[in-house]
PDB file of C-alpha atoms in Angstrom:
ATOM      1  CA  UNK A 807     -77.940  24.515 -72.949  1.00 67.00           C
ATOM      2  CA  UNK A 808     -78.320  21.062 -75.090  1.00 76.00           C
ATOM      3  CA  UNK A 809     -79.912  20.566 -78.105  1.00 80.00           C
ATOM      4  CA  UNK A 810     -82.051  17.165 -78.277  1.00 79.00           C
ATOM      5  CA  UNK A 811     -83.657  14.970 -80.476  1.00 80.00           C
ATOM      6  CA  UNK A 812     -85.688  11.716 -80.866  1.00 80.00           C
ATOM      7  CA  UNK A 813     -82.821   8.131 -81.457  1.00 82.00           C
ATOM      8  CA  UNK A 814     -84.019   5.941 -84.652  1.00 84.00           C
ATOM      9  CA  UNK A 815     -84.603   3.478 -81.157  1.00 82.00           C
ATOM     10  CA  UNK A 816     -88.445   2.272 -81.023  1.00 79.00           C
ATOM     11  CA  UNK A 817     -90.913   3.430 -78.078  1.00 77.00           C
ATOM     12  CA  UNK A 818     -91.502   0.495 -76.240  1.00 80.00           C
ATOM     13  CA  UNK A 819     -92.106   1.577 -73.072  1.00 82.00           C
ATOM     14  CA  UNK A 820     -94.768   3.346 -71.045  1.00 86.00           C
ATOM     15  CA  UNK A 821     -93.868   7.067 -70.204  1.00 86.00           C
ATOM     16  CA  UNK A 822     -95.754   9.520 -67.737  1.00 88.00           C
ATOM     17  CA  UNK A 823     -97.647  12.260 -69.250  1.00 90.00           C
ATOM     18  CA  UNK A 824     -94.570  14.704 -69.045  1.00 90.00           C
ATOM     19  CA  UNK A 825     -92.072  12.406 -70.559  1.00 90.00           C
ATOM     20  CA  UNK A 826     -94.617  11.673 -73.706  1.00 90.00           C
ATOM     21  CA  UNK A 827     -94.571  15.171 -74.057  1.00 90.00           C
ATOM     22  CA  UNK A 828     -91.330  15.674 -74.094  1.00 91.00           C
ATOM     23  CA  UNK A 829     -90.327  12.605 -76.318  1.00 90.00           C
ATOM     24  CA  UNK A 830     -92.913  14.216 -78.710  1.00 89.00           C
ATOM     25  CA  UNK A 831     -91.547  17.570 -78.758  1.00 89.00           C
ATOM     26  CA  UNK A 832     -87.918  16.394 -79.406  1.00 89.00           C
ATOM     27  CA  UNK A 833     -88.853  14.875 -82.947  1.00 87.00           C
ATOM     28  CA  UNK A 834     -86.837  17.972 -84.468  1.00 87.00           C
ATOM     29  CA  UNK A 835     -83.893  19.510 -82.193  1.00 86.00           C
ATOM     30  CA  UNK A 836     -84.658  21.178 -79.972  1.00 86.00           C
ATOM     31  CA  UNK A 837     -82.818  23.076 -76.995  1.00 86.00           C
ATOM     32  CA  UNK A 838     -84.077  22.272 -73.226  1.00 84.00           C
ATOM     33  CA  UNK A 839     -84.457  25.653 -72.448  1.00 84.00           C
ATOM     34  CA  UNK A 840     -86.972  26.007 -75.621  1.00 86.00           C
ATOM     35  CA  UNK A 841     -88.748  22.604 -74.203  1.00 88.00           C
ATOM     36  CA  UNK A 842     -89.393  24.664 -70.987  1.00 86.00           C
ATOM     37  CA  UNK A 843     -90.961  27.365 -72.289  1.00 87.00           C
ATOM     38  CA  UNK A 844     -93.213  24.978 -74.412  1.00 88.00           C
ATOM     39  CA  UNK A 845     -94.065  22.414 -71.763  1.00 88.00           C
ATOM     40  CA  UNK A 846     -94.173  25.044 -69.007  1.00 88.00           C
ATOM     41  CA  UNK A 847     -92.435  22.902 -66.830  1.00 86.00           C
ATOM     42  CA  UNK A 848     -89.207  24.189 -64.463  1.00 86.00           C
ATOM     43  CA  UNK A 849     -86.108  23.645 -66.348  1.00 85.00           C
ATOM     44  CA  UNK A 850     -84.734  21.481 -63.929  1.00 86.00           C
ATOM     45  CA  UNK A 851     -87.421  18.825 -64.131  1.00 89.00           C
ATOM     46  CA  UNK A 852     -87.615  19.298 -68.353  1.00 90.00           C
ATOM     47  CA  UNK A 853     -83.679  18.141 -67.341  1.00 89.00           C
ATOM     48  CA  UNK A 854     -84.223  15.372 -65.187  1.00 91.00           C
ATOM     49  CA  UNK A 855     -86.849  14.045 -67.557  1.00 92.00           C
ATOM     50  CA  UNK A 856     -84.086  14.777 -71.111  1.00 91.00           C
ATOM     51  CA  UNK A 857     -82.112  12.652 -68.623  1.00 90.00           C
ATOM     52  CA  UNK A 858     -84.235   9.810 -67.945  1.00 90.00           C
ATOM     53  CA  UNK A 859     -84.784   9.342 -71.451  1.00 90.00           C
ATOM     54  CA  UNK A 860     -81.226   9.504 -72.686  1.00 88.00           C
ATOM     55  CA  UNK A 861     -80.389   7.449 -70.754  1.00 89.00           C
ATOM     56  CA  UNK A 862     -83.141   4.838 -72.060  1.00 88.00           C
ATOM     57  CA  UNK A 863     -81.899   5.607 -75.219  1.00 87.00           C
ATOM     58  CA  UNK A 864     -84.939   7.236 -76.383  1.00 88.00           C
ATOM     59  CA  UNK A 865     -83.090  10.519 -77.196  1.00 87.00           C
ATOM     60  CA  UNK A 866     -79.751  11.880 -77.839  1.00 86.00           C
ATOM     61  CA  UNK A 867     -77.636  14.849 -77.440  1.00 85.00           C
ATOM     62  CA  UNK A 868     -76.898  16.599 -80.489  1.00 80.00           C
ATOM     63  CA  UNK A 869     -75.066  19.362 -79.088  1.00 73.00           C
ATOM     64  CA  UNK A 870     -74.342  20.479 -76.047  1.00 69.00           C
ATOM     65  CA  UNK A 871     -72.942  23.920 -75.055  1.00 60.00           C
ATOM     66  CA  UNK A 872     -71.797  25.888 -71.829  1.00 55.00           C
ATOM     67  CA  UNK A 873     -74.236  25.063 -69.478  1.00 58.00           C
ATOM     68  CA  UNK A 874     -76.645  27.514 -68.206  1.00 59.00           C
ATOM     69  CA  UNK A 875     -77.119  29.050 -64.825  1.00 65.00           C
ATOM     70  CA  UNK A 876     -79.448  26.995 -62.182  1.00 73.00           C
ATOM     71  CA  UNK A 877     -82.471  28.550 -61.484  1.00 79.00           C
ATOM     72  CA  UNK A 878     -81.247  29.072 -58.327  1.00 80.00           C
ATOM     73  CA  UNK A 879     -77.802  30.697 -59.307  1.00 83.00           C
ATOM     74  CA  UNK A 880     -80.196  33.224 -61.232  1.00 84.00           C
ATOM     75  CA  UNK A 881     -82.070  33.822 -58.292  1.00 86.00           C
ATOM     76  CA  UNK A 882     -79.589  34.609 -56.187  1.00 88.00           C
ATOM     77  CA  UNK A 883     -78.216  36.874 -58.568  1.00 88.00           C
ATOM     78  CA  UNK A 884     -81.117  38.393 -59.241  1.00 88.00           C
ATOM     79  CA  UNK A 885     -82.033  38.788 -55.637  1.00 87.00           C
ATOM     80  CA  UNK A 886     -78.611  40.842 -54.878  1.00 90.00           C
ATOM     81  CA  UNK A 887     -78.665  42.931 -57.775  1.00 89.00           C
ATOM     82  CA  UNK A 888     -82.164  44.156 -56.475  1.00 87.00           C
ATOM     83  CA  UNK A 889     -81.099  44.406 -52.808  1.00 86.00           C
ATOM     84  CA  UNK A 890     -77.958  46.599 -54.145  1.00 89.00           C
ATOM     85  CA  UNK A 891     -80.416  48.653 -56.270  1.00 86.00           C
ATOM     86  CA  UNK A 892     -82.539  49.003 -52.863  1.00 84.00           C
ATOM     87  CA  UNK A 893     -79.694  49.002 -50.184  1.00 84.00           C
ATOM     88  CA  UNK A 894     -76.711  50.249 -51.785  1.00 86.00           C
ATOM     89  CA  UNK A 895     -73.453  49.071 -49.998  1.00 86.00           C
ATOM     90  CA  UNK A 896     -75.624  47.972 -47.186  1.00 86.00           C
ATOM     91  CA  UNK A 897     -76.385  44.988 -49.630  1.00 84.00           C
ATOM     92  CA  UNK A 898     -73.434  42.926 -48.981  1.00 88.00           C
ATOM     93  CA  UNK A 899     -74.209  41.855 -45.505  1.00 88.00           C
ATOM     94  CA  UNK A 900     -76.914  39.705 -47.160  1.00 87.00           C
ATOM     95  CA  UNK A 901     -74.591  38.490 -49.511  1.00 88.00           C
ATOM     96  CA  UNK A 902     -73.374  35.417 -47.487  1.00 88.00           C
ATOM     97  CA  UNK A 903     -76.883  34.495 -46.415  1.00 90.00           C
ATOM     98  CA  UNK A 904     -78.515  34.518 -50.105  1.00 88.00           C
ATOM     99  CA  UNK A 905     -75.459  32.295 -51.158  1.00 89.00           C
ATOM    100  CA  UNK A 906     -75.660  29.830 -48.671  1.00 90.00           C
ATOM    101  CA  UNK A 907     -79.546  28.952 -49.474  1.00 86.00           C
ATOM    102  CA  UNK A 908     -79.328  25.694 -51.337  1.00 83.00           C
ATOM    103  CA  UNK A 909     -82.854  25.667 -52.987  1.00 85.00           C
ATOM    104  CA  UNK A 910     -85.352  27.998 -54.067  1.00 83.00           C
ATOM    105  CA  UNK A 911     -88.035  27.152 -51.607  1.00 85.00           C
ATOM    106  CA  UNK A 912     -85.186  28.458 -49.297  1.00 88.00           C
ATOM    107  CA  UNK A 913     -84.136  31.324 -51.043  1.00 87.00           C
ATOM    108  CA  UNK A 914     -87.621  32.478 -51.474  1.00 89.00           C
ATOM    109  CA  UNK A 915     -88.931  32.264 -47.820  1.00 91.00           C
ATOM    110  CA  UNK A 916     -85.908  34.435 -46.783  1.00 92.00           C
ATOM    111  CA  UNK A 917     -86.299  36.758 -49.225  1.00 90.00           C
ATOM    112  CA  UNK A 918     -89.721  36.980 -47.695  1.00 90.00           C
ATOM    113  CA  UNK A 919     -88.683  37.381 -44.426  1.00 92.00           C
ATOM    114  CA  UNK A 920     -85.558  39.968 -45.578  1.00 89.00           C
ATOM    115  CA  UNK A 921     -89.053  42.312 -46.637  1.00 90.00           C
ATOM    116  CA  UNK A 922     -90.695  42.261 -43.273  1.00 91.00           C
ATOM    117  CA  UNK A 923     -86.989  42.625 -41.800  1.00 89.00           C
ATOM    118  CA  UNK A 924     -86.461  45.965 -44.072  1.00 88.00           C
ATOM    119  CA  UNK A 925     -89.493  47.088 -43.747  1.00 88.00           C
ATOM    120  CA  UNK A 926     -89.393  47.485 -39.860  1.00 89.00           C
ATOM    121  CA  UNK A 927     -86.000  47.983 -39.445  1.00 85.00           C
ATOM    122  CA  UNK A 928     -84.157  50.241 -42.508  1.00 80.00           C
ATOM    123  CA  UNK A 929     -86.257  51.455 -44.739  1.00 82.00           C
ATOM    124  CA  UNK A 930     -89.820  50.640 -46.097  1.00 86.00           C
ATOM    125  CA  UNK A 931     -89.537  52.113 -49.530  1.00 86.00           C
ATOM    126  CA  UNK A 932     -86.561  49.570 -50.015  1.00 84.00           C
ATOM    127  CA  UNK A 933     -88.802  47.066 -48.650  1.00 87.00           C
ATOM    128  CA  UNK A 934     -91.444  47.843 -51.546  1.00 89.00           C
ATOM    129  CA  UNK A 935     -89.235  47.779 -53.978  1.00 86.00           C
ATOM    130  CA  UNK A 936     -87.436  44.675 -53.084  1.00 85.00           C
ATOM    131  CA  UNK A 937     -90.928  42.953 -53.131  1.00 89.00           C
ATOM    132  CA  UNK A 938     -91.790  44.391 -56.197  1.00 88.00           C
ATOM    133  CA  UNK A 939     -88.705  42.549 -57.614  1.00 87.00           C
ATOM    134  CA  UNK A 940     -89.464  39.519 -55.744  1.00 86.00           C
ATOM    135  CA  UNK A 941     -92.548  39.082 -57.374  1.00 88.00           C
ATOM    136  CA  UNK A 942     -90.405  39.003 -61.089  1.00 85.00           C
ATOM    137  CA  UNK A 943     -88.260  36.393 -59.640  1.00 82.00           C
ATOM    138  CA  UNK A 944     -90.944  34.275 -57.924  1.00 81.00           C
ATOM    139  CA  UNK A 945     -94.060  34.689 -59.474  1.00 77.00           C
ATOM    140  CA  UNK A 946     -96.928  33.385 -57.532  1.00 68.00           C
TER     141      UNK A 946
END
């Protein structure tokens, strides 16, 4: 997590809808995670835009701590500790699979499939209650 704010360095440029809003929000500090909630953007694009305008000098970083977890790294933990709640030890033969997704898009279309897969193979109540969870962690 980093905590932004506006540079004494005049707006001279044009920015995109997003960016204003984000230039405009970072008069006080403010933390990125905080600017996501607000602008109800993904965290990784309030990044890439914090980014952008750092590095145009329109903002600076007034302190920056441990990072926090991708949304993805979330996911997938979030996605295991449900399929262990569901599966038990049977869990960990997903384990490899989940990791190996490298975005969300990914991660959520097998987690869609690993429902349909449950539910006509092992066990449909673990089915349910994996897509109960799945709709926490990927809301529609």
């Amino acid at each position: 997590m980093r905590v932004y704010r506006q540079s004494p360095k005049p707006l001279k440029i044009l920015l995109s809808r997003e960016e204003r809003l984000i230039y405009t929000l970072c008069r006080e500090e403010i933390s990125d995670v905080l600017l996501a909630e607000r602008t109800g953007l993904a965290l990784d694009v309030v990044q890439e835009i914090l980014l952008r305008l750092c590095q145009q000098g329109l903002l600076e970083v007034v302190v920056q701590g441990p990072s926090s977890p991708s949304p993805l790294q979330s996911a997938q933990e979030r996605l295991m500790r449900a399929l262990e709640a569901a599966l038990g030890p049977k869990a960990q033969a997903y384990a490899a699979e989940i990791q190996s997704k490298a975005s969300l898009g990914a991660l959520e279309e097998y987690s869609r499939k690993l429902v349909l897969r449950l539910r006509l193979t092992i066990s449909r109540r673990a089915a349910e209650a994996l897509e109960a969870e799945l709709k926490k962690i990927f809301p529609p």
